[in-house]
């Protein structure tokens, strides 16, 4: 979102492109909004969405907790002052020595979705609280996370009993309904499945305490999405329906929903061309593409919104691509995009809602292009 702070920074400094500019006040606003929408849930910010130090610092200052995907993200959180007890090691795929290091640093909450992972945890993080990730439907998600993560409810129940028997604390279950989930109703089926696991385990003498509702809260890109309050209401209602008075502790792990709309990527047109004089569609090549951080354009999944200084001029159809010598570096060819007919090399193009999953997705230097510079205001 082009906040006054970002607009002012870009106008005053004309920074070299490509660059990402993030308004930390907007990060804070999104965090507070999520807290209001789900007041009973602890917020564990999914660090991978944007691990920049200023973002972690601001969130840490607000009392956010952190969902870390690796030992390196854990160390980044500790470096900005997060308490180890406020960090969840949420990746279900961890090396044994990384588990051991996290445990030594004081992290006490770990995710798993497989027997082998549980055995690693029992050996390298004895006594830790663990939660099992359920496989859930990711229908409606712009960036699904299904198939690769989670296990069936039946397996989760067996594994949580096994966790108890191997000296761990079976603490709860988690799921992720898919990133950029635009349907607030999608949490319900997952919550219902989780409630079944709670019941099953109670009958087997294990009392679970935590339901991790995952991330998935969407950002507005080209198309509008329901507001965060709609998600809060749908989730709260589903929790009451499926847990009644036996309400567990809950937590959410928002990544995109906190940082995406706080950032704007400024890029520059490198070339505008046609493949034939009769072609209506032009090719617009920007100085940022799939290898510069816009990896979520894979399969044209995330459809960014573009703005130029010529937006009042007549528009025409375009394909949009990155600057590298790789045929895969096309952002949009099937999705119908239109840009001003007057657009030419050297013009600036702003890509909105790029505060999440952009900078860290950049290659270190494919074709010699460095990742975008980053500014946090
Ligand atoms: C990526 C991820 C998140 C964050 O997802 P968003 O869609 O960005 O909110 C949360 N939890 C886990 C386990 C993840 O892998």
mmCIF file of N, CA and C and ligand atoms in Angstrom, residues 44-49 67-69 90-92 111 131 133 143 145 149 174-176 178-181 212-218 252-259 296 356-357, ligand 1:
data_model
loop_
_atom_site.group_PDB
_atom_site.id
_atom_site.type_symbol
_atom_site.label_atom_id
_atom_site.label_comp_id
_atom_site.label_asym_id
_atom_site.label_seq_id
_atom_site.Cartn_x
_atom_site.Cartn_y
_atom_site.Cartn_z
ATOM 1 N N UNK A 44 1.893 -15.457 16.637
ATOM 2 C CA UNK A 44 3.267 -15.882 16.352
ATOM 3 C C UNK A 44 3.544 -15.453 14.914
ATOM 4 N N UNK A 45 4.263 -14.367 14.733
ATOM 5 C CA UNK A 45 4.559 -13.869 13.383
ATOM 6 C C UNK A 45 5.424 -14.888 12.635
ATOM 7 N N UNK A 46 4.974 -15.262 11.429
ATOM 8 C CA UNK A 46 5.740 -16.206 10.609
ATOM 9 C C UNK A 46 6.923 -15.470 9.985
ATOM 10 N N UNK A 47 8.084 -15.655 10.593
ATOM 11 C CA UNK A 47 9.273 -14.873 10.266
ATOM 12 C C UNK A 47 9.628 -14.956 8.779
ATOM 13 N N UNK A 48 9.372 -16.114 8.171
ATOM 14 C CA UNK A 48 9.817 -16.285 6.783
ATOM 15 C C UNK A 48 9.189 -15.277 5.823
ATOM 16 N N UNK A 49 8.026 -14.715 6.182
ATOM 17 C CA UNK A 49 7.360 -13.765 5.279
ATOM 18 C C UNK A 49 8.216 -12.531 5.039
ATOM 19 N N UNK A 67 6.991 -17.474 14.887
ATOM 20 C CA UNK A 67 7.024 -18.805 14.296
ATOM 21 C C UNK A 67 8.251 -18.858 13.385
ATOM 22 N N UNK A 68 9.214 -19.686 13.747
ATOM 23 C CA UNK A 68 10.466 -19.743 12.999
ATOM 24 C C UNK A 68 10.547 -21.037 12.189
ATOM 25 N N UNK A 69 11.122 -20.935 10.994
ATOM 26 C CA UNK A 69 11.216 -22.086 10.101
ATOM 27 C C UNK A 69 12.580 -22.764 10.183
ATOM 28 N N UNK A 90 8.409 -24.000 13.983
ATOM 29 C CA UNK A 90 7.202 -24.470 13.326
ATOM 30 C C UNK A 90 7.391 -25.305 12.078
ATOM 31 N N UNK A 91 8.634 -25.444 11.626
ATOM 32 C CA UNK A 91 8.867 -26.269 10.441
ATOM 33 C C UNK A 91 8.791 -27.744 10.849
ATOM 34 N N UNK A 92 8.086 -28.545 10.047
ATOM 35 C CA UNK A 92 7.973 -29.969 10.387
ATOM 36 C C UNK A 92 9.186 -30.760 9.890
ATOM 37 N N UNK A 111 7.017 -28.200 16.113
ATOM 38 C CA UNK A 111 6.025 -28.860 15.261
ATOM 39 C C UNK A 111 6.595 -30.166 14.709
ATOM 40 N N UNK A 131 3.557 -30.133 18.933
ATOM 41 C CA UNK A 131 2.220 -30.178 18.332
ATOM 42 C C UNK A 131 2.309 -30.805 16.951
ATOM 43 N N UNK A 133 1.047 -31.371 13.109
ATOM 44 C CA UNK A 133 0.376 -30.641 12.026
ATOM 45 C C UNK A 133 -0.528 -31.581 11.245
ATOM 46 N N UNK A 143 -1.878 -19.449 -2.726
ATOM 47 C CA UNK A 143 -0.529 -20.034 -2.646
ATOM 48 C C UNK A 143 -0.613 -21.235 -1.703
ATOM 49 N N UNK A 145 -0.315 -24.727 0.463
ATOM 50 C CA UNK A 145 0.789 -25.398 1.158
ATOM 51 C C UNK A 145 0.403 -26.842 1.432
ATOM 52 N N UNK A 149 2.864 -30.903 3.740
ATOM 53 C CA UNK A 149 2.889 -30.815 5.210
ATOM 54 C C UNK A 149 1.649 -31.431 5.839
ATOM 55 N N UNK A 174 -1.881 -28.450 14.888
ATOM 56 C CA UNK A 174 -1.846 -27.255 14.053
ATOM 57 C C UNK A 174 -2.319 -27.613 12.663
ATOM 58 N N UNK A 175 -2.604 -26.582 11.895
ATOM 59 C CA UNK A 175 -2.887 -26.763 10.471
ATOM 60 C C UNK A 175 -2.602 -25.450 9.781
ATOM 61 N N UNK A 176 -2.558 -25.478 8.470
ATOM 62 C CA UNK A 176 -2.422 -24.249 7.681
ATOM 63 C C UNK A 176 -3.352 -24.400 6.496
ATOM 64 N N UNK A 178 -3.539 -22.798 3.879
ATOM 65 C CA UNK A 178 -2.977 -22.329 2.610
ATOM 66 C C UNK A 178 -2.768 -20.835 2.645
ATOM 67 N N UNK A 179 -1.660 -20.390 2.069
ATOM 68 C CA UNK A 179 -1.345 -18.973 2.126
ATOM 69 C C UNK A 179 -2.208 -18.210 1.119
ATOM 70 N N UNK A 180 -2.448 -16.922 1.429
ATOM 71 C CA UNK A 180 -3.378 -16.111 0.610
ATOM 72 C C UNK A 180 -4.714 -16.846 0.492
ATOM 73 N N UNK A 181 -5.218 -17.239 1.654
ATOM 74 C CA UNK A 181 -6.514 -17.926 1.700
ATOM 75 C C UNK A 181 -7.605 -16.848 1.677
ATOM 76 N N UNK A 212 -3.259 -24.572 17.093
ATOM 77 C CA UNK A 212 -2.529 -23.611 16.279
ATOM 78 C C UNK A 212 -3.274 -23.466 14.950
ATOM 79 N N UNK A 213 -3.868 -22.274 14.751
ATOM 80 C CA UNK A 213 -4.739 -22.038 13.598
ATOM 81 C C UNK A 213 -3.982 -21.643 12.332
ATOM 82 N N UNK A 214 -2.640 -21.585 12.430
ATOM 83 C CA UNK A 214 -1.813 -21.322 11.262
ATOM 84 C C UNK A 214 -1.911 -19.902 10.745
ATOM 85 N N UNK A 215 -1.385 -19.724 9.533
ATOM 86 C CA UNK A 215 -1.459 -18.412 8.871
ATOM 87 C C UNK A 215 -2.485 -18.479 7.763
ATOM 88 N N UNK A 216 -2.239 -17.729 6.706
ATOM 89 C CA UNK A 216 -3.133 -17.790 5.546
ATOM 90 C C UNK A 216 -3.897 -16.506 5.292
ATOM 91 N N UNK A 217 -3.901 -15.586 6.274
ATOM 92 C CA UNK A 217 -4.672 -14.346 6.130
ATOM 93 C C UNK A 217 -4.172 -13.571 4.907
ATOM 94 N N UNK A 218 -5.095 -13.210 4.003
ATOM 95 C CA UNK A 218 -4.669 -12.724 2.696
ATOM 96 C C UNK A 218 -4.345 -11.233 2.656
ATOM 97 N N UNK A 252 -2.227 -17.968 16.287
ATOM 98 C CA UNK A 252 -2.196 -17.830 14.831
ATOM 99 C C UNK A 252 -0.767 -17.503 14.410
ATOM 100 N N UNK A 253 -0.452 -17.836 13.182
ATOM 101 C CA UNK A 253 0.897 -17.609 12.653
ATOM 102 C C UNK A 253 0.838 -16.783 11.382
ATOM 103 N N UNK A 254 0.382 -15.548 11.459
ATOM 104 C CA UNK A 254 0.255 -14.739 10.240
ATOM 105 C C UNK A 254 1.613 -14.267 9.732
ATOM 106 N N UNK A 255 1.822 -14.355 8.443
ATOM 107 C CA UNK A 255 3.024 -13.809 7.819
ATOM 108 C C UNK A 255 2.598 -12.732 6.836
ATOM 109 N N UNK A 256 2.048 -13.188 5.728
ATOM 110 C CA UNK A 256 1.579 -12.292 4.669
ATOM 111 C C UNK A 256 0.625 -11.222 5.198
ATOM 112 N N UNK A 257 -0.306 -11.634 6.070
ATOM 113 C CA UNK A 257 -1.338 -10.725 6.568
ATOM 114 C C UNK A 257 -0.767 -9.577 7.383
ATOM 115 N N UNK A 258 0.460 -9.718 7.861
ATOM 116 C CA UNK A 258 1.063 -8.638 8.648
ATOM 117 C C UNK A 258 1.963 -7.744 7.802
ATOM 118 N N UNK A 259 2.737 -8.345 6.894
ATOM 119 C CA UNK A 259 3.739 -7.515 6.203
ATOM 120 C C UNK A 259 3.467 -7.191 4.736
ATOM 121 N N UNK A 296 6.564 -15.648 -6.309
ATOM 122 C CA UNK A 296 5.166 -16.049 -6.144
ATOM 123 C C UNK A 296 4.330 -15.813 -7.404
ATOM 124 N N UNK A 356 5.756 -9.025 1.758
ATOM 125 C CA UNK A 356 5.938 -10.424 2.162
ATOM 126 C C UNK A 356 6.430 -11.258 0.990
ATOM 127 N N UNK A 357 7.253 -12.231 1.301
ATOM 128 C CA UNK A 357 7.689 -13.233 0.317
ATOM 129 C C UNK A 357 8.235 -12.611 -0.962
HETATM 130 C C1 LIG B 1 4.401 -19.950 5.893
HETATM 131 C C2 LIG B 1 3.790 -20.331 7.160
HETATM 132 C C3 LIG B 1 2.982 -19.441 7.845
HETATM 133 C C4 LIG B 1 2.622 -18.077 7.330
HETATM 134 O O1 LIG B 1 1.671 -18.157 6.339
HETATM 135 P P1 LIG B 1 0.981 -16.855 5.738
HETATM 136 O O2 LIG B 1 0.102 -17.389 4.691
HETATM 137 O O3 LIG B 1 2.054 -15.974 5.228
HETATM 138 O O4 LIG B 1 0.221 -16.211 6.835
HETATM 139 C C5 LIG B 1 2.475 -19.839 9.064
HETATM 140 N N1 LIG B 1 2.747 -21.051 9.572
HETATM 141 C C6 LIG B 1 3.521 -21.942 8.940
HETATM 142 C C7 LIG B 1 3.802 -23.247 9.576
HETATM 143 C C8 LIG B 1 4.062 -21.618 7.710
HETATM 144 O O5 LIG B 1 4.819 -22.512 7.074
#
